Amino acid sequence: MQFLLALIVAGPLVGAAAALLPAPPGLKGTSPDQAVLRHGVVVTGVILLAAIVLAVGFDHDQPSTMQATTDITWIKVLDVRIHLGVDGISLPLLVLTALLTFLCALYSYFKMPAGPSPKGFVALLLVLESGTLATFAVLDLVLFFLAFEMVLIPMYFLIARWGGEGKQAAAWKFILYTLLGSVVMLLGLLLIGVKAGTFDMVALATDNGRGLTTSVQVIAVLAIGIGLAVKTPMWPLHSWLPDAHTAAPTVGSVLLAGVLLKMGTYGFVRIVLPIAPDGMRTFAPSLAAFAVAGIIYGSLACLALARPGNKGDLKRLIAYSSVGHMGFVLLGIATMTPTGVNGALFANVAHGLVTGLLFFLVGAVKDRYGTADLDTLAGATGAALYGRAPRLGALLAFAAVASLGLPGLAGFWGEMLALFGAFDPAEGLSRPAFLTFMAIGAFGTLLTAAYLLLVVRRVCMGGPRPAGETPIADVQGYEFAAWTPLVALTVLAGLWPAVLLGLTDPAVQKLLAGGTQ
């Protein structure tokens, strides 16, 4: 188990280095480009297989216990350790990251985005995977920061080199926002480590803030929270996200929404909640207020983009929807209750599955029509996917209703539990304030349903393909292979939420209790 977790974290880095080497003659296939793309599929497939084996071998009777741990001294003078481990909170995110990266590599093998050599693309994809997996596996504050920053450079180049219109400006905006937030976060992490005398996240969580004064906790939560909020992203620190999503290639958008945004909310749960509970309690009402503001803002922005005549971009609309969905995650965390935090973790995974599928589908629509402009797609010769590509239209409608939180699909449980958590927040938090936040969040679910159903009506509905019109391809074999796991898991998580909640709940209970349970 220790070896598996180390392989999951470090394996993609080895694969990235190998991707830059010349392919052996017997493995080139029809071209070196095909060989390196196949290399990406193989490496990400091995990492996914290792993650599945780790999940199967995980002791599901003790999900609150750190398992597959490695603890090696790295920088002795600072007491920085290579400390790895996985529990019920991080395991689903590890598997989700490995799955989405593999599906992106598989999709790219058949539909490589336009840009420079595939060698750089595959290497950056693997470095991105390694950094993300490390973020969810490390148990040292310094290592967490290094892993958190490791993903920025590969994502910057994926947007800047393989993106679409406006890619340079979007990439610069992404890197500047996230780097500035990370600088502030580093100060907070160092403050905790210096004042507590250790950077070990397990020891700090067990101490539950008892070794830190309230003033230190407040300052640390403010600093760390800003850095995490930028990555989440929380309104009003979200403005880099729509540009990055709109310009990014399809697989870049899938990984950005499905994986990278989760790093911010994971940091709130893994670091802020257990290590500085008094500081978190101080800022929890403000965090909840920003969260519900993001829910309403994201929904209204999506409604504006979906309205006829506004030249709304479908990729941009899905990006703004992420601001609203991550608002529910932040609201659940702000309640500081097991119900709310479990809802946040469930919504994290559900958002990764559903929004990852949505970006795959929007990318496919854009490839077929040459545009993601809603007015063009809904025009007289527009998409009308039900009649022109019925399978693609059905999948887009499925992903939309999953995103709006239809009961029986993954999107429902996380939002519901976050709202339930706000109904009865943790002791010391104002219940009237959180009841107000709950009501605003519930109204946001109605707005979410409104804009997603409007998108389905405009893009999917319409008559059959007119005679003489050039047909478009329906779902291809490689698309079916890349999207089916996301559809299946969306249904499974919706019908059987206990699979995920059974992992997260004991770990959350222990985390909130300071490791005493």
XYZ file of C-alpha atoms in Angstrom, residues 97 123-133 150-152 154-155 158 255 260:
20
model
C -7.985 12.699 -10.385
C 4.663 15.747 -20.378
C 2.700 18.719 -19.029
C -0.408 16.570 -18.567
C 1.572 14.082 -16.487
C 3.271 16.772 -14.375
C -0.161 18.270 -13.739
C -1.460 14.862 -12.633
C 1.473 14.314 -10.295
C 1.043 17.708 -8.610
C -2.674 17.222 -8.130
C -2.316 13.703 -6.733
C 3.345 22.455 -8.928
C 0.165 22.400 -11.010
C 0.287 26.076 -11.994
C 1.720 22.947 -16.597
C -1.809 24.389 -16.614
C -1.645 23.946 -21.590
C -9.004 18.948 -15.561
C -7.817 21.747 -9.832
